[in-house]
Coordinates of C-alpha atoms in Angstrom, one line a residue:
M230 CA -14.2 38.4 -29.8
D231 CA -13.9 36.4 -33.0
D232 CA -11.3 36.8 -35.7
F233 CA -13.6 38.9 -37.9
D234 CA -14.3 41.4 -35.2
Q235 CA -10.6 41.6 -34.4
S236 CA -9.8 42.2 -38.0
L237 CA -12.5 44.8 -38.3
Q238 CA -11.2 46.7 -35.3
A239 CA -7.6 46.6 -36.7
F240 CA -8.8 48.0 -40.0
Q241 CA -10.8 50.8 -38.3
R242 CA -7.7 51.7 -36.2
A243 CA -5.5 51.7 -39.3
E244 CA -8.0 53.9 -41.2
Q245 CA -8.3 56.3 -38.3
A246 CA -4.5 56.6 -38.2
R247 CA -4.3 57.1 -41.9
R248 CA -7.0 59.8 -42.0
A249 CA -5.5 61.7 -39.0
A250 CA -2.1 61.7 -40.7
M251 CA -3.4 62.8 -44.0
D252 CA -5.4 65.6 -42.4
W253 CA -2.4 66.9 -40.4
L254 CA -0.1 66.8 -43.5
G255 CA -2.6 68.7 -45.6
A256 CA -3.0 71.4 -42.9
F257 CA 0.8 71.5 -42.5
E258 CA 1.5 72.0 -46.2
A259 CA -1.1 74.8 -46.3
A260 CA 0.4 76.5 -43.3
L261 CA 3.9 76.2 -44.7
A262 CA 2.8 77.8 -48.0
S263 CA 1.2 80.7 -46.1
G264 CA 4.5 81.5 -44.4
D265 CA 2.5 82.3 -41.2
A266 CA 4.4 81.1 -38.2
G267 CA 1.3 81.3 -36.0
R268 CA -0.6 79.0 -38.3
I269 CA 2.2 76.5 -38.4
G270 CA 2.6 76.6 -34.7
A271 CA -1.1 75.8 -34.2
L272 CA -0.5 72.3 -35.5
F273 CA 2.0 71.4 -32.7
H274 CA 1.9 70.7 -29.0
D275 CA 3.6 73.3 -26.8
D276 CA 6.4 70.9 -26.0
A277 CA 6.8 69.5 -29.5
H278 CA 10.2 68.5 -31.1
W279 CA 11.4 68.9 -34.7
R280 CA 14.5 67.2 -36.2
D281 CA 15.8 68.2 -39.6
I282 CA 18.5 66.4 -41.5
L283 CA 19.5 68.6 -44.6
A284 CA 15.9 69.1 -45.9
F285 CA 15.3 72.6 -44.4
T286 CA 18.7 73.4 -42.9
W287 CA 21.4 71.6 -44.9
T288 CA 22.7 70.2 -41.6
Y289 CA 21.7 68.1 -38.6
A290 CA 19.4 70.5 -36.6
S291 CA 16.7 70.3 -33.9
A292 CA 14.2 72.6 -32.3
A293 CA 11.9 72.3 -29.3
G294 CA 8.7 74.1 -28.4
R295 CA 5.8 75.2 -30.6
E296 CA 7.0 78.8 -31.2
G297 CA 10.6 77.9 -31.9
I298 CA 9.7 75.2 -34.4
A299 CA 7.2 77.4 -36.2
A300 CA 9.6 80.3 -36.5
R301 CA 12.4 78.2 -38.0
L302 CA 10.1 76.4 -40.4
A303 CA 8.5 79.6 -41.6
E304 CA 11.9 81.2 -42.2
A305 CA 13.4 78.1 -43.9
Q306 CA 10.3 77.5 -46.1
A307 CA 11.1 80.5 -48.3
R308 CA 14.2 78.8 -49.7
T309 CA 13.1 75.2 -49.2
A310 CA 9.7 75.4 -50.9
A311 CA 8.6 72.1 -49.3
H312 CA 5.5 70.7 -50.9
G313 CA 3.7 67.5 -52.0
F314 CA 3.4 66.0 -48.5
H315 CA 1.8 62.6 -48.8
L316 CA 1.7 59.1 -47.3
P317 CA 3.6 56.8 -49.7
R318 CA 2.1 53.3 -50.4
H319 CA 5.5 51.6 -50.4
R320 CA 6.4 52.5 -46.8
K321 CA 5.0 51.5 -43.4
P322 CA 1.4 52.7 -43.1
P323 CA 0.3 55.0 -40.3
R324 CA -0.3 53.2 -37.1
Q325 CA -1.0 53.6 -33.4
V326 CA 2.1 53.2 -31.3
K327 CA 3.4 54.2 -27.8
R328 CA 6.7 56.2 -27.9
L329 CA 8.3 57.5 -24.8
G330 CA 5.1 56.7 -22.9
I331 CA 2.9 58.7 -25.3
D332 CA 0.1 57.0 -27.2
S333 CA 0.5 58.3 -30.7
I334 CA -0.3 58.0 -34.3
E335 CA 3.0 57.5 -36.1
A336 CA 3.2 58.0 -39.9
I337 CA 6.0 58.1 -42.5
F338 CA 5.5 60.7 -45.1
E339 CA 7.3 61.9 -48.2
F340 CA 7.6 65.3 -49.8
A341 CA 9.6 67.4 -52.3
T342 CA 11.7 70.5 -51.9
A343 CA 13.5 72.9 -54.2
E344 CA 16.6 70.6 -53.8
G345 CA 15.2 67.1 -54.0
G346 CA 13.0 64.5 -52.4
G347 CA 12.5 64.1 -48.6
A348 CA 10.9 61.9 -46.1
G349 CA 9.9 62.2 -42.5
I350 CA 8.0 61.1 -39.4
I351 CA 5.1 62.6 -37.6
R352 CA 3.8 61.5 -34.2
L353 CA 0.4 62.9 -33.4
S354 CA -1.6 62.9 -30.1
P355 CA -4.8 64.6 -29.0
A356 CA -4.7 68.3 -28.5
G357 CA -6.3 67.8 -25.0
E358 CA -8.1 65.3 -23.0
G359 CA -11.3 64.4 -24.7
E360 CA -10.5 66.5 -27.8
G361 CA -10.6 65.0 -31.3
E362 CA -8.0 67.4 -32.7
M363 CA -4.6 65.8 -33.3
K364 CA -1.4 67.8 -32.9
A365 CA 2.2 66.8 -33.5
W366 CA 4.6 66.3 -30.7
L367 CA 7.3 65.1 -33.1
L368 CA 8.1 66.1 -36.7
S369 CA 11.2 64.9 -38.6
T370 CA 12.3 66.0 -42.0
T371 CA 15.2 64.5 -44.0
L372 CA 16.5 65.0 -47.4
E373 CA 16.6 61.6 -49.2
S374 CA 17.7 62.5 -52.7
L375 CA 18.9 65.4 -54.9
A376 CA 16.9 66.6 -57.9
G377 CA 18.6 65.5 -61.1
H378 CA 21.2 63.4 -59.2
A379 CA 19.3 60.2 -58.3
E380 CA 21.2 57.2 -57.0
R381 CA 22.0 54.7 -59.7
I382 CA 20.0 51.9 -58.2
G383 CA 16.8 50.0 -59.0
A384 CA 15.2 51.3 -62.2
N385 CA 18.0 53.9 -62.4
R386 CA 20.7 51.3 -62.4
P387 CA 23.5 51.4 -65.1
T388 CA 22.7 49.7 -68.4
G389 CA 26.1 48.1 -68.6
A390 CA 26.4 49.1 -72.2
A391 CA 29.9 50.4 -71.8
Y392 CA 31.3 46.8 -71.4
S393 CA 28.5 44.4 -72.1
R394 CA 29.3 42.3 -75.2
N395 CA 32.0 44.8 -76.1
F396 CA 33.8 42.5 -78.4
G397 CA 37.4 43.5 -79.0
G398 CA 37.3 46.1 -76.3
D399 CA 37.6 46.4 -72.5
N400 CA 35.3 44.1 -70.5
W401 CA 34.0 44.9 -67.0
A402 CA 37.2 43.5 -65.3
D403 CA 39.4 45.6 -67.5
M404 CA 37.4 48.7 -66.7
R405 CA 37.5 48.1 -63.0
R406 CA 41.3 47.7 -63.0
K407 CA 41.7 50.9 -64.9
A408 CA 39.2 52.8 -62.7
S409 CA 41.0 51.6 -59.5
A410 CA 44.5 52.5 -60.8
Y411 CA 43.9 56.3 -61.3
E412 CA 46.7 56.4 -63.8
D413 CA 45.1 59.2 -65.8
G414 CA 43.0 61.1 -63.2
E415 CA 42.3 61.9 -59.6
P416 CA 39.5 60.8 -57.3
A417 CA 37.0 63.4 -56.3
A418 CA 37.0 61.9 -52.8
L419 CA 39.6 60.1 -50.8
V420 CA 38.3 57.9 -48.0
I421 CA 40.7 56.7 -45.2
G422 CA 39.7 53.3 -43.8
A423 CA 37.9 50.4 -45.4
A424 CA 35.7 49.1 -42.5
Q425 CA 32.0 49.8 -42.1
A426 CA 32.4 53.6 -42.2
G427 CA 34.6 53.8 -45.2
L428 CA 32.8 51.2 -47.2
S429 CA 29.4 52.7 -46.5
I430 CA 30.3 56.2 -47.6
A431 CA 32.2 54.9 -50.6
A432 CA 29.2 52.8 -51.7
R433 CA 26.9 55.8 -51.3
L434 CA 29.2 58.2 -53.2
N435 CA 29.6 55.7 -56.0
Q436 CA 25.8 55.6 -56.6
L437 CA 25.8 59.4 -56.7
G438 CA 28.5 59.5 -59.3
V439 CA 31.3 60.9 -57.1
D440 CA 34.6 59.2 -58.0
T441 CA 35.9 57.8 -54.8
L442 CA 39.1 56.0 -53.7
V443 CA 39.4 54.2 -50.4
V444 CA 42.8 53.5 -48.8
E445 CA 43.3 50.8 -46.2
K446 CA 46.6 50.2 -44.4
W447 CA 46.0 46.5 -43.9
P448 CA 46.8 44.0 -46.6
R449 CA 43.2 43.0 -47.1
I450 CA 39.8 44.7 -46.8
G451 CA 38.3 43.5 -43.6
D452 CA 41.7 42.9 -41.8
S453 CA 40.9 45.7 -39.3
W454 CA 38.3 43.2 -38.0
R455 CA 40.1 40.0 -38.7
Q456 CA 43.2 41.2 -36.7
R457 CA 41.2 41.8 -33.5
Y458 CA 41.1 39.3 -30.7
H459 CA 40.3 35.7 -31.6
S460 CA 36.9 35.3 -30.0
L461 CA 35.4 38.6 -31.0
A462 CA 31.8 38.7 -32.3
L463 CA 29.4 41.7 -32.7
H464 CA 27.5 42.4 -29.5
N465 CA 24.3 43.5 -31.3
S466 CA 22.0 41.6 -33.6
I467 CA 22.5 41.1 -37.3
H468 CA 19.2 42.6 -38.4
L469 CA 20.3 46.2 -37.6
N470 CA 23.9 45.8 -38.9
H471 CA 23.4 45.6 -42.7
L472 CA 25.5 47.8 -45.0
P473 CA 23.9 50.1 -47.6
Y474 CA 22.2 48.4 -50.5
M475 CA 23.0 44.8 -49.5
E476 CA 21.7 42.9 -46.5
F477 CA 23.5 39.9 -44.9
P478 CA 22.4 36.5 -46.0
P479 CA 19.4 35.1 -44.0
T480 CA 21.5 32.1 -43.1
W481 CA 24.0 34.1 -41.0
P482 CA 24.1 33.9 -37.2
K483 CA 22.5 36.5 -35.0
Y484 CA 25.8 37.8 -33.6
I485 CA 28.4 37.9 -36.5
P486 CA 31.9 36.6 -35.8
K487 CA 34.7 39.1 -36.6
D488 CA 36.3 37.0 -39.4
M489 CA 32.9 36.4 -41.0
L490 CA 32.3 40.2 -41.0
G491 CA 35.8 40.9 -42.4
N492 CA 35.2 38.5 -45.3
W493 CA 31.8 40.2 -46.0
F494 CA 33.5 43.6 -46.1
E495 CA 35.9 42.2 -48.8
F496 CA 33.1 40.7 -50.8
Y497 CA 31.0 43.9 -50.4
A498 CA 33.7 46.1 -51.7
D499 CA 34.0 44.0 -54.8
A500 CA 30.3 43.7 -55.3
M501 CA 29.7 47.4 -54.9
E502 CA 32.6 48.2 -57.2
I503 CA 34.5 50.2 -54.6
N504 CA 38.0 51.4 -55.6
C505 CA 40.3 50.5 -52.8
W506 CA 44.0 50.4 -52.4
T507 CA 45.0 48.0 -49.6
G508 CA 48.4 48.0 -48.0
T509 CA 48.3 51.8 -48.4
E510 CA 48.8 54.2 -45.5
F511 CA 47.5 57.7 -45.5
V512 CA 50.6 59.7 -44.5
G513 CA 49.2 63.2 -44.4
A514 CA 47.7 66.0 -46.4
S515 CA 47.6 69.8 -46.9
R516 CA 44.8 71.9 -48.3
D517 CA 45.3 74.0 -51.5
A518 CA 42.6 76.6 -51.0
E519 CA 43.2 78.2 -54.4
A520 CA 42.8 74.9 -56.3
G521 CA 40.1 73.7 -54.0
C522 CA 41.7 70.3 -53.3
W523 CA 43.9 68.4 -51.0
T524 CA 47.5 67.2 -51.7
A525 CA 47.5 63.8 -50.0
R526 CA 50.5 61.5 -49.5
L527 CA 49.8 57.8 -49.7
R528 CA 52.5 55.2 -48.9
R529 CA 52.2 51.8 -50.5
A530 CA 53.3 48.5 -49.0
D531 CA 56.5 48.5 -51.1
G532 CA 57.5 51.9 -49.7
T533 CA 56.7 53.9 -52.7
E534 CA 54.5 57.0 -52.4
R535 CA 51.8 58.4 -54.5
I536 CA 50.3 61.9 -54.4
V537 CA 46.6 62.3 -55.0
R538 CA 44.6 65.5 -55.2
P539 CA 41.0 64.9 -54.1
R540 CA 38.5 67.7 -53.5
H541 CA 37.2 65.8 -50.4
L542 CA 39.0 64.0 -47.6
V543 CA 36.9 61.7 -45.6
F544 CA 38.2 60.2 -42.3
A545 CA 36.5 56.8 -41.7
N546 CA 39.0 55.3 -39.2
G547 CA 36.5 54.7 -36.4
V548 CA 35.6 56.6 -33.2
S549 CA 39.1 56.1 -31.8
S550 CA 42.5 56.5 -33.3
Y551 CA 45.9 55.6 -31.7
P552 CA 46.1 53.2 -28.6
M553 CA 46.4 55.1 -25.4
I554 CA 49.3 53.8 -23.3
P555 CA 49.1 55.2 -19.7
D556 CA 52.2 56.2 -17.7
L557 CA 52.0 53.5 -15.0
P558 CA 54.3 53.8 -12.0
G559 CA 57.0 51.1 -12.1
L560 CA 55.9 49.6 -15.3
A561 CA 59.4 49.6 -16.8
A562 CA 60.4 47.3 -14.0
F563 CA 57.8 44.6 -14.9
K564 CA 59.5 41.6 -16.5
G565 CA 56.4 40.1 -18.0
Q566 CA 54.9 40.9 -21.4
V567 CA 52.9 44.1 -21.8
I568 CA 50.5 44.5 -24.7
H569 CA 47.7 46.9 -25.6
S570 CA 44.3 45.3 -26.1
E571 CA 44.5 46.3 -29.8
G572 CA 47.4 43.8 -30.2
F573 CA 45.8 40.9 -28.3
D574 CA 44.8 37.9 -30.3
S575 CA 44.3 34.7 -28.2
G576 CA 45.0 33.5 -24.7
A577 CA 46.2 30.1 -26.0
A578 CA 49.9 30.9 -25.6
W579 CA 49.4 31.8 -21.9
Q580 CA 47.8 28.6 -20.7
G581 CA 48.8 28.0 -17.0
K582 CA 50.1 31.6 -16.7
R583 CA 48.8 34.6 -14.8
A584 CA 47.4 37.8 -16.4
L585 CA 46.4 41.2 -15.3
I586 CA 44.1 43.3 -17.5
L587 CA 44.0 47.0 -16.9
G588 CA 40.4 48.1 -17.7
T589 CA 36.9 46.9 -17.2
G590 CA 35.2 47.9 -20.6
S591 CA 33.9 45.5 -23.2
S592 CA 37.3 44.7 -24.7
A593 CA 38.9 44.1 -21.3
N594 CA 36.1 41.7 -20.3
D595 CA 36.0 39.8 -23.6
I596 CA 39.8 39.4 -23.4
A597 CA 39.4 38.2 -19.8
L598 CA 36.9 35.5 -21.0
D599 CA 39.3 34.4 -23.7
L600 CA 42.2 34.1 -21.3
H601 CA 40.1 32.3 -18.7
S602 CA 38.9 29.8 -21.3
H603 CA 42.5 28.9 -22.0
G604 CA 43.3 28.2 -18.4
V605 CA 44.9 31.6 -17.6
D606 CA 44.6 32.9 -14.0
T607 CA 43.1 36.3 -14.9
T608 CA 42.4 39.4 -12.9
L609 CA 40.8 42.6 -14.1
I610 CA 42.0 45.9 -12.7
Q611 CA 39.3 48.5 -12.4
R612 CA 40.3 52.2 -12.7
G613 CA 37.0 54.0 -12.9
S614 CA 33.3 53.2 -12.5
T615 CA 31.8 51.1 -15.3
T616 CA 28.3 50.6 -16.7
V617 CA 27.6 46.9 -17.2
I618 CA 24.8 45.7 -19.4
S619 CA 23.8 42.1 -20.4
I620 CA 23.9 41.6 -24.1
D621 CA 20.6 39.8 -24.0
P622 CA 18.1 41.0 -22.8
S623 CA 19.3 44.5 -21.8
A624 CA 21.4 45.6 -24.7
R625 CA 18.8 44.3 -27.1
L626 CA 16.3 46.9 -25.8
N627 CA 18.1 49.5 -28.0
E628 CA 17.2 47.3 -31.0
A629 CA 13.4 47.8 -30.4
I630 CA 12.6 49.8 -33.6
W631 CA 14.3 47.3 -35.9
D632 CA 12.6 44.4 -33.9
E633 CA 9.3 45.9 -35.0
G634 CA 10.1 44.7 -38.6
G635 CA 9.3 46.3 -41.9
P636 CA 11.6 47.8 -44.5
L637 CA 15.1 48.6 -43.2
E638 CA 14.9 52.1 -44.6
D639 CA 11.7 52.8 -42.6
C640 CA 13.3 51.6 -39.4
D641 CA 16.3 53.8 -40.0
L642 CA 14.1 56.8 -40.7
I643 CA 12.3 56.3 -37.4
V644 CA 15.6 55.9 -35.5
S645 CA 17.1 59.0 -37.0
S646 CA 13.9 61.1 -36.3
A647 CA 14.6 61.6 -32.6
T648 CA 16.0 64.9 -31.4
P649 CA 18.9 65.0 -28.9
P650 CA 16.5 65.7 -25.9
L651 CA 14.3 62.8 -26.9
I652 CA 17.3 60.5 -27.4
L653 CA 18.4 61.3 -23.9
K654 CA 14.9 60.8 -22.5
G655 CA 14.6 57.5 -24.4
Y656 CA 18.0 56.2 -23.1
R657 CA 17.0 57.1 -19.5
A658 CA 13.9 55.0 -19.8
V659 CA 15.8 52.1 -21.4
T660 CA 18.4 52.3 -18.6
R661 CA 15.7 52.1 -15.9
R662 CA 14.5 48.9 -17.6
M663 CA 18.0 47.6 -17.9
L664 CA 18.6 48.0 -14.2
E665 CA 15.5 45.9 -13.5
L666 CA 16.6 43.2 -15.9
D667 CA 20.2 43.1 -14.7
R668 CA 19.5 43.7 -11.0
E669 CA 20.9 40.4 -9.8
M670 CA 24.1 40.8 -11.8
I671 CA 24.7 44.4 -10.7
E672 CA 24.0 43.6 -7.1
G673 CA 26.5 40.7 -7.3
L674 CA 29.2 42.9 -8.8
R675 CA 28.7 45.5 -6.1
R676 CA 29.0 42.9 -3.4
I677 CA 32.6 42.1 -4.6
G678 CA 33.5 45.7 -4.7
F679 CA 32.9 46.5 -8.4
K680 CA 32.2 50.2 -9.1
H681 CA 29.1 50.4 -11.2
D682 CA 27.3 53.4 -12.6
V683 CA 24.6 54.2 -15.1
G684 CA 26.2 57.3 -16.6
E685 CA 26.4 60.9 -15.5
D686 CA 22.8 61.6 -16.3
E687 CA 21.4 58.1 -15.8
A688 CA 21.3 57.5 -19.5
G689 CA 23.4 54.4 -19.5
H690 CA 26.1 53.1 -21.9
Q691 CA 24.8 54.6 -25.1
M692 CA 25.3 58.2 -24.0
K693 CA 28.8 57.2 -22.7
Y694 CA 29.5 55.9 -26.2
F695 CA 28.5 59.2 -27.8
R696 CA 30.3 61.3 -25.3
R697 CA 33.6 59.4 -25.0
G698 CA 33.4 56.1 -26.8
G699 CA 33.8 53.9 -23.7
G700 CA 33.3 53.3 -20.0
Y701 CA 30.9 50.4 -20.3
N702 CA 30.9 46.6 -20.8
L703 CA 28.4 44.7 -22.9
D704 CA 28.6 41.6 -20.7
A705 CA 29.2 38.3 -22.5
G706 CA 29.6 36.3 -19.2
S707 CA 32.6 37.8 -17.4
S708 CA 30.5 39.3 -14.7
A709 CA 29.2 36.0 -13.5
L710 CA 32.7 34.6 -13.4
M711 CA 33.9 37.6 -11.3
I712 CA 31.0 37.3 -8.9
A713 CA 31.8 33.5 -8.5
G714 CA 35.5 34.4 -7.9
R715 CA 36.7 32.6 -11.1
L716 CA 37.9 35.9 -12.5
G717 CA 39.8 38.2 -10.2
L718 CA 38.9 41.9 -9.5
L719 CA 41.4 44.4 -8.3
Q720 CA 41.0 48.1 -7.8
Y721 CA 43.7 50.3 -9.3
D722 CA 43.6 52.6 -6.2
D723 CA 44.9 49.6 -4.2
I724 CA 48.1 49.4 -6.4
E725 CA 51.2 51.1 -5.2
R726 CA 53.2 50.4 -8.4
F727 CA 54.2 47.7 -10.8
V728 CA 57.3 45.6 -9.9
E729 CA 59.2 42.8 -11.7
T730 CA 56.7 40.1 -10.8
G731 CA 53.4 41.9 -11.0
A732 CA 51.5 44.6 -9.1
L733 CA 52.6 45.7 -5.7
L734 CA 49.7 46.6 -3.5
K735 CA 49.6 49.3 -0.9
D736 CA 49.3 46.6 1.8
G737 CA 52.7 45.2 0.7
S738 CA 51.5 42.1 -1.0
V739 CA 52.1 41.4 -4.7
V740 CA 49.6 40.1 -7.3
P741 CA 51.8 38.1 -9.6
A742 CA 51.5 38.3 -13.4
D743 CA 53.2 37.0 -16.5
L744 CA 51.1 39.2 -18.8
L745 CA 49.7 42.7 -18.5
V746 CA 47.0 43.7 -21.1
L747 CA 46.4 47.4 -21.3
A748 CA 42.7 47.7 -22.2
T749 CA 43.1 51.5 -21.8
G750 CA 41.3 52.8 -24.8
Y751 CA 42.4 55.1 -27.6
Y752 CA 43.2 58.7 -28.1
P753 CA 40.3 60.7 -29.5
Q754 CA 40.2 61.5 -33.3
Q755 CA 41.8 64.9 -32.7
E756 CA 45.1 63.0 -32.3
L757 CA 44.6 61.4 -35.8
V758 CA 43.9 64.9 -37.2
R759 CA 46.9 66.3 -35.4
R760 CA 49.3 63.7 -36.8
A761 CA 47.9 63.7 -40.4
L762 CA 46.9 67.4 -40.9
G763 CA 48.8 69.3 -38.2
E764 CA 48.0 71.2 -35.0
A765 CA 46.5 74.2 -36.8
M766 CA 43.8 72.0 -38.3
V767 CA 42.9 70.6 -34.8
D768 CA 42.5 74.2 -33.6
R769 CA 40.5 75.1 -36.7
I770 CA 37.9 72.3 -36.6
G771 CA 37.7 71.6 -32.9
P772 CA 36.5 68.3 -31.3
V773 CA 35.7 65.2 -33.4
W774 CA 33.0 62.9 -31.8
G775 CA 31.6 63.7 -28.4
L776 CA 28.4 65.8 -28.1
G777 CA 28.4 69.4 -28.9
E778 CA 26.3 72.2 -27.5
D779 CA 23.5 71.3 -30.0
G780 CA 23.5 67.7 -28.7
E781 CA 24.8 66.4 -32.1
L782 CA 28.1 64.6 -32.5
N783 CA 30.9 67.0 -33.1
N784 CA 31.9 67.3 -36.8
M785 CA 30.4 63.9 -37.6
Y786 CA 28.4 63.3 -40.9
R787 CA 28.2 67.0 -41.7
R788 CA 30.3 69.9 -42.9
T789 CA 33.2 70.8 -40.7
P790 CA 34.8 74.3 -40.3
Q791 CA 37.4 73.1 -42.9
E792 CA 36.1 73.0 -46.5
G793 CA 36.4 69.5 -48.0
L794 CA 37.1 67.7 -44.7
W795 CA 34.6 65.2 -43.4
F796 CA 34.3 62.5 -40.8
I797 CA 32.2 59.3 -40.5
A798 CA 32.4 56.7 -37.7
G799 CA 30.3 54.5 -35.4
G800 CA 28.7 51.1 -35.5
L801 CA 27.4 49.5 -38.6
S802 CA 23.9 50.9 -38.3
Q803 CA 25.2 54.4 -37.6
C804 CA 27.4 54.3 -40.7
R805 CA 24.6 52.9 -42.9
I806 CA 22.2 55.6 -41.8
N807 CA 24.5 58.6 -41.8
S808 CA 26.5 57.7 -44.9
K809 CA 23.4 58.6 -46.9
Y810 CA 23.3 62.1 -45.6
L811 CA 27.1 62.6 -45.8
A812 CA 27.1 61.5 -49.4
L813 CA 24.3 63.9 -50.3
Q814 CA 26.3 66.8 -48.8
I815 CA 29.4 65.9 -50.7
K816 CA 27.4 65.5 -54.0
A817 CA 25.8 68.9 -53.3
V818 CA 29.2 70.5 -52.9
E819 CA 30.3 68.8 -56.1
F820 CA 27.6 70.4 -58.3
G821 CA 27.7 73.8 -56.6
K822 CA 24.5 73.5 -54.5
L823 CA 26.5 73.9 -51.3
G824 CA 29.0 76.8 -51.8
P825 CA 32.1 77.7 -49.8
L826 CA 31.8 77.9 -46.0

C-alpha cells in the first residue's frame, strides 16, 4: 500500500469517526430536550458508564448501567438545560482508539448549560455484532467555565491599564506589594501550603477574581521540596506535571530534581501574581457561621500573629500531615541517632557507618540508595507487604494518555473522564502488564524473602495511593542492590527489640546500627484537621483522602460537610486537573450560585 492509499484510509477513518460522533451528539441533545429517560437510555449500552464533574450534579458523581444513567440525566436536565453539543475544532478530533480492550470511537465535545460552558468525552462502539448503530459505553460531562465569570486569560486577559504608564501613581510592583499586605482588607480565600496544590488552586482562583492569600511555613516558596532528601527527583515524567497556565521549559529533564521544582514554584508564584506569606504558620481557625467566615490565626516568623477572616479555608498541605513515629520496643535504649525520613537530607555524614531504615516504601528505598552511595552499610526493615514497580517502563504505563500527545487540557479531560469502576478496571489491566515487565525483579525480591503484593484487589500501587497514600516503592534501583546483597533486608517480625547497639533479633543476634531512619509515613489529614480546627470538626466532616462509598476521594476537590472548608492534595497532575473544578465551586459560592449546605 502506497502513501496515498494510507492517507486516504486514514482520512476515511477520521471522517467515519467524526460523523458517528456528530450523529450521536445530535441524538443525545434531542433526547435530553425531550426529558424522556427511555429515549436517552436507548443511546447507551446496557453496561455504560457516566461521570459528571459539576456540569449536571455540582459535584463529582458517577453512574453505571443504561437505566441508571438515563434516569439521572433526565432528572438533572430540567435544571441543567444542557444544549449546544458540538465537536470543537480546536480540540483533538474524533478518532478510533482501544480503551480497556474495547475498540471505540472517542470524541471530545463541548456544550453549554444554564450555568456555563462544559466539555466531555464520548466513547462509542457498535450496538451489536455486525450492526452499524453506535452506542455510548462512556459519557463524561464536566463544567469548564461559569457564565459571566470567565477566567482572565487569553483574549480575556487584563488590559493592565490600572498601572501601565501610570505616571506619578502606583506601578505594578507597588500594587503587588499592597495587594499582598492585606492592610485594608481580607482575602476571600485562605490557602494553607504553597506547593503544587496550594499554588494550583491559588492561580485558578486568581483568574476567576477570587482574592486569595496563600500561607507557607517555610522561609521560601518551594522549600517544602528543597528541604527533602538530597537526591530526590520526581518519579514520573515532566510532560504530565505542568502547573495550570504555564508549562515547564522544553529544555528541562524528563524527571525533575527537587530543587529545580522548588525554584520553579517560587518563579511560578511570582509570575502568576499569587499573594503568599512565607515564614507564616497557620495556627488554627474557628468558623463564624453568622458572619459566614473563618477567624484564622497566622503566626509570622518574628512571632507576631495576624488574624484574617476569609470566607473560604483551603487545606493544601498534601496527602499526609504530621510524621508518624511508631512506638518501637526498646527504642529508648538505642544509642545511635534516630530520625524520621522527613528530616533526612544526605548520607554524606554517615560514610563508613551502619544504618537501618524502617520501611520499604519509595522514600525508604530512595534514602537507602542515597546512604549506600555514600558508603553506608544499609539495611531496610520490612514491616508489611509492599508493591514494587520499576519507574521505567512499568510506572510509565500510567502516563499513556499524556504520551499520546495533543493539547494538555485534552489529555486531562480524557484522564478525568473515567468513573471509579473503570479506573479500577484500568489499573488492574496495567498491573497485569507491570507484573510481566517486572517479573525478573519481583522473582528476585521474593527469593531473598521480600514480601511483595499487587494490592488488595490486584490494582497495584495507584489504588494503594488513593486508599492510604503509601505501601509501594517506585523503584529507582534499590531492588537490584537488595537482590545482589549490597543492600540488606530484614523482616520486622524477626526483631525482638531495639538495644543500645542496634536491633536485637529473636535468634539472639544483633544487627548493629549507628543510624535508624523511620520511613514510617504520616498521619492522615484528619490529624491536621484535629490540631487546627478541633475534634468536633473531625467528627463533622469525616475522613479526608481515601476512597468513599462512591469511589471518589473523601472530601477532596469538592464541598465538604462544613461550609467554606475545602481540601486539595495529590501529585502535580492531580492538582492541575482538580484545581479547576475546586476553583469553579468556590467562585460559584462567592456569587450565590451554590447556596448553603
